[in-house]
Amino acid sequence: TQLLEQSPQFLSIQEGENLTVYCNSSSVFSSLQWYRQEPGEGPVLLVTVVTGGEVKKLKRLTFQFGDARKDSSLHITAAQTGDTGLYLCAGAKNNDMRFGAGTRLTVKP
Amino acid sequence: SAVISQKPSRDICQRGTSLTIQCQVDSQVTMMFWYRQQPGQSLTLIATANQGSEATYESGFVIDKFPISRPNLTFSTLTVSNMSPEDSSIYLCSVERGGGGTEAFFGQGTRLTVV
C-alpha cells in the first residue's frame, strides 16, 4: 500500500493546456516536496511546502499544501513540451521520507 | 543543494555477476540513501548508509544481496550481488538536507540491465 497516493498515474495533454496533479495521504507530514524526473536523470526538487494551506508559485507551476498537511496539488498553467516528465511527491515525517508512485506527464506539441 | 556524482550511469551485466555503484557527494553528509526505481515506477528505499556503522536496510532488502560501504562522509557504494534479470532497474543515491523541510537531492542514477 502506497503511503502517498498520486493521481492521475498518467496524463497526456496538448501544449498550452492546464493540468492539476494530486498527492493524497491519510498521514500528516511535517513537509512535502515535489520533484520532476526526466528520462536518464535523477529526480530534481521543485518545491518544498511546510505550512498547512501554503501556496507556492514557480513560474507556471503552483503548489498547494492542504490545510491539514495531508495532501498537496501541483497545477501547471499553459503546459509546454519541456514539462514532460515524471512528477513525484514526497512526504517527510519523523526524519523519514516516502515517495508517491508518481504522475507521468506527456505534453504533446 | 548538493551535487551528487554517481557512476556508472548505465551498465549491462550478465546474470550471476555483481556490480558496484559509486556515489560521491560534494560535501559531508551524515546519511546517504540508496533507492531502486523499477521501470515505470516510483522510488523504493533500499537502505540508509551511515558513516562508521552498518547500513540500515528496509523490509525486503538484505545485506547479502545489496552490500553497502560508507568509508567516509562524502562517499558510498552499493553492490548488487549475484544479479538476475529481476534486478534490472535504476539505482539512485540520495542525500537529504534540512532547508525548511527535509529535501532530497539525487545522483543521476545507474540504469542496470541484467541479461
Coordinates of C-alpha atoms in Angstrom, one line a residue:
Chain A
T1 CA 0.0 0.0 0.0
Q2 CA 1.3 3.4 -1.0
L3 CA 1.6 5.9 1.8
L4 CA 1.2 8.7 -0.7
E5 CA -1.4 8.3 -3.5
Q6 CA -0.8 10.3 -6.6
S7 CA -3.4 10.9 -9.3
P8 CA -3.6 10.6 -12.2
Q9 CA -1.0 8.0 -12.8
F10 CA -0.6 9.0 -16.4
L11 CA -1.6 12.3 -18.1
S12 CA -1.2 13.2 -21.8
I13 CA -2.2 16.7 -22.9
Q14 CA -1.6 19.2 -25.7
E15 CA 0.8 22.1 -25.3
G16 CA -1.0 25.1 -23.9
E17 CA -3.4 23.2 -21.7
N18 CA -3.7 23.4 -18.0
L19 CA -3.4 20.5 -15.6
T20 CA -3.5 19.5 -12.0
V21 CA -2.0 16.5 -10.3
Y22 CA -2.8 15.4 -6.8
C23 CA -0.9 13.8 -3.9
N24 CA -3.1 12.5 -1.1
S25 CA -2.4 10.7 2.2
S26 CA -4.1 9.8 5.5
S27 CA -0.9 10.8 7.3
V28 CA 0.2 14.2 8.4
F29 CA 3.6 15.4 7.1
S30 CA 6.0 17.9 8.5
S31 CA 6.8 18.9 5.0
L32 CA 6.0 17.8 1.5
Q33 CA 8.2 18.0 -1.6
W34 CA 7.5 17.8 -5.4
Y35 CA 10.1 16.5 -7.7
R36 CA 10.4 16.2 -11.5
Q37 CA 12.3 13.4 -13.1
E38 CA 13.3 13.3 -16.8
P39 CA 14.5 10.1 -18.5
G40 CA 18.0 9.2 -17.6
E41 CA 18.2 11.6 -14.7
G42 CA 17.5 11.5 -11.0
P43 CA 14.6 13.4 -9.5
V44 CA 15.1 17.2 -9.2
L45 CA 13.5 19.1 -6.4
L46 CA 10.9 21.6 -7.5
V47 CA 9.5 22.9 -4.2
T48 CA 9.0 22.2 -0.5
V49 CA 5.9 23.2 1.3
V50 CA 5.8 23.2 5.1
T51 CA 2.8 25.2 6.4
G52 CA -0.8 23.9 6.1
G53 CA -2.6 25.9 3.4
E54 CA 0.6 27.2 1.9
V55 CA 0.7 28.1 -1.8
K56 CA 3.9 28.5 -3.7
K57 CA 4.4 29.6 -7.3
L58 CA 7.3 28.7 -9.5
K59 CA 6.7 30.4 -12.9
R60 CA 3.8 28.4 -14.4
L61 CA 3.7 25.9 -11.6
T62 CA 1.5 26.4 -8.5
F63 CA 1.9 24.2 -5.5
Q64 CA -0.6 23.9 -2.6
F65 CA -0.3 22.2 0.7
G66 CA -3.6 21.1 2.3
D67 CA -4.7 22.8 5.5
A68 CA -4.3 19.5 7.4
R69 CA -0.9 18.8 5.8
K70 CA -2.0 15.5 4.4
D71 CA -2.3 16.4 0.8
S72 CA -1.0 18.6 -2.0
S73 CA -1.6 19.6 -5.5
L74 CA 0.5 20.8 -8.4
H75 CA -1.1 22.9 -11.1
I76 CA 0.6 23.7 -14.3
T77 CA -0.6 26.6 -16.5
A78 CA -0.1 26.6 -20.3
A79 CA 1.9 23.4 -20.3
Q80 CA 5.0 23.2 -22.5
T81 CA 6.7 20.2 -24.1
G82 CA 9.5 20.8 -21.6
D83 CA 7.2 20.0 -18.7
T84 CA 7.1 16.3 -19.8
G85 CA 8.4 14.0 -17.1
L86 CA 7.6 12.0 -14.0
Y87 CA 6.3 14.2 -11.2
L88 CA 6.8 12.7 -7.7
C89 CA 5.5 14.0 -4.4
A90 CA 7.4 13.0 -1.2
G91 CA 6.3 13.4 2.4
A92 CA 8.7 13.9 5.3
K93 CA 7.7 12.6 8.7
N94 CA 9.9 11.9 11.7
N95 CA 13.1 12.1 9.6
D96 CA 11.6 9.6 7.2
M97 CA 10.8 10.4 3.6
R98 CA 8.4 8.5 1.4
F99 CA 7.6 8.9 -2.2
G100 CA 4.4 8.7 -4.1
A101 CA 4.1 6.5 -7.2
G102 CA 4.3 9.5 -9.5
T103 CA 2.4 11.1 -12.3
R104 CA 3.8 10.6 -15.7
L105 CA 3.0 13.7 -17.8
T106 CA 3.4 13.9 -21.5
V107 CA 2.9 17.3 -23.2
K108 CA 2.4 16.9 -26.9
P109 CA 3.3 19.7 -29.3
Chain B
S1 CA 21.6 21.9 -2.5
A2 CA 24.1 19.1 -3.1
V3 CA 25.9 17.9 -6.1
I4 CA 26.0 14.1 -6.3
S5 CA 28.0 12.2 -8.8
Q6 CA 27.0 8.6 -9.5
K7 CA 28.7 6.0 -11.7
P8 CA 28.4 4.1 -13.8
S9 CA 25.4 5.8 -15.4
R10 CA 24.4 2.6 -17.1
D11 CA 25.6 -1.0 -17.4
I12 CA 24.6 -4.3 -19.0
C13 CA 25.6 -7.2 -16.8
Q14 CA 25.5 -11.0 -17.1
R15 CA 23.3 -12.8 -14.6
G16 CA 25.2 -14.2 -11.6
T17 CA 27.7 -11.3 -11.6
S18 CA 27.9 -8.3 -9.3
L19 CA 28.0 -4.6 -9.9
T20 CA 29.2 -1.9 -7.6
I21 CA 27.7 1.6 -7.9
Q22 CA 29.6 4.6 -6.6
C23 CA 28.2 7.8 -5.2
Q24 CA 30.2 10.9 -4.4
V25 CA 28.8 14.0 -2.7
D26 CA 30.3 17.4 -2.9
S27 CA 30.0 18.0 0.9
Q28 CA 29.9 16.0 4.1
V29 CA 26.6 14.4 5.0
T30 CA 25.6 12.1 7.8
M31 CA 23.3 9.8 5.9
M32 CA 23.2 8.7 2.3
F33 CA 20.3 6.8 0.9
W34 CA 20.1 4.2 -1.8
Y35 CA 16.9 3.8 -3.8
R36 CA 15.7 1.4 -6.5
Q37 CA 13.3 2.6 -9.3
Q38 CA 11.9 -0.2 -11.3
P39 CA 10.7 0.6 -14.9
G40 CA 7.8 3.0 -14.9
Q41 CA 7.5 3.0 -11.1
S42 CA 8.4 5.3 -8.2
L43 CA 11.3 5.1 -5.8
T44 CA 11.7 2.3 -3.2
L45 CA 14.2 2.9 -0.4
I46 CA 16.8 0.1 -0.2
A47 CA 18.9 1.2 2.7
T48 CA 20.3 4.1 4.7
A49 CA 24.1 4.3 4.9
N50 CA 25.7 6.0 7.9
Q51 CA 29.4 6.5 8.1
G52 CA 31.1 4.2 10.6
S53 CA 28.2 1.9 11.1
E54 CA 26.4 -0.8 9.3
A55 CA 23.7 0.3 6.8
T56 CA 20.0 0.0 7.8
Y57 CA 18.0 -2.0 5.3
E58 CA 14.3 -1.6 4.5
S59 CA 12.0 -4.6 4.5
G60 CA 12.6 -6.8 1.6
F61 CA 16.3 -5.9 1.2
V62 CA 19.2 -7.7 2.7
I63 CA 22.8 -7.0 3.2
D64 CA 24.0 -10.2 1.4
K65 CA 22.2 -9.1 -1.8
F66 CA 22.9 -5.3 -1.5
P67 CA 26.1 -4.8 0.5
I68 CA 26.8 -1.1 1.1
S69 CA 30.0 0.7 2.1
R70 CA 30.3 4.1 3.7
P71 CA 34.0 4.7 4.2
N72 CA 33.7 8.5 4.8
L73 CA 31.2 11.3 4.9
T74 CA 31.2 12.1 1.2
F75 CA 31.2 8.6 -0.4
S76 CA 29.2 5.4 -0.5
T77 CA 28.9 2.3 -2.7
L78 CA 26.1 -0.1 -3.3
T79 CA 26.8 -3.5 -4.7
V80 CA 24.1 -5.6 -6.5
S81 CA 25.2 -9.1 -5.9
N82 CA 24.5 -12.3 -7.8
M83 CA 22.3 -10.4 -10.3
S84 CA 19.2 -11.8 -12.0
P85 CA 17.0 -10.1 -14.7
E86 CA 14.7 -9.1 -11.8
D87 CA 17.4 -6.7 -10.6
S88 CA 17.2 -4.7 -13.8
S89 CA 16.3 -1.2 -12.6
I90 CA 17.5 2.3 -12.0
Y91 CA 19.5 2.6 -8.8
L92 CA 19.8 6.1 -7.2
C93 CA 21.8 7.5 -4.4
S94 CA 20.5 10.5 -2.4
V95 CA 21.2 12.8 0.4
E96 CA 18.8 14.9 2.5
R97 CA 19.1 18.4 3.7
G98 CA 17.0 20.4 6.1
G99 CA 16.2 23.6 4.3
G100 CA 12.9 24.3 5.9
G101 CA 11.7 20.8 5.3
T102 CA 13.5 17.5 4.5
E103 CA 14.6 17.8 0.9
A104 CA 16.3 15.1 -1.1
F105 CA 19.0 15.5 -3.7
F106 CA 19.7 12.7 -6.1
G107 CA 22.5 11.5 -8.3
Q108 CA 21.7 10.9 -12.0
G109 CA 21.1 7.2 -11.4
T110 CA 22.5 4.0 -12.6
R111 CA 20.4 2.2 -15.2
L112 CA 21.2 -1.5 -14.8
T113 CA 20.2 -4.2 -17.3
V114 CA 20.8 -7.8 -16.4
V115 CA 20.8 -10.3 -19.2

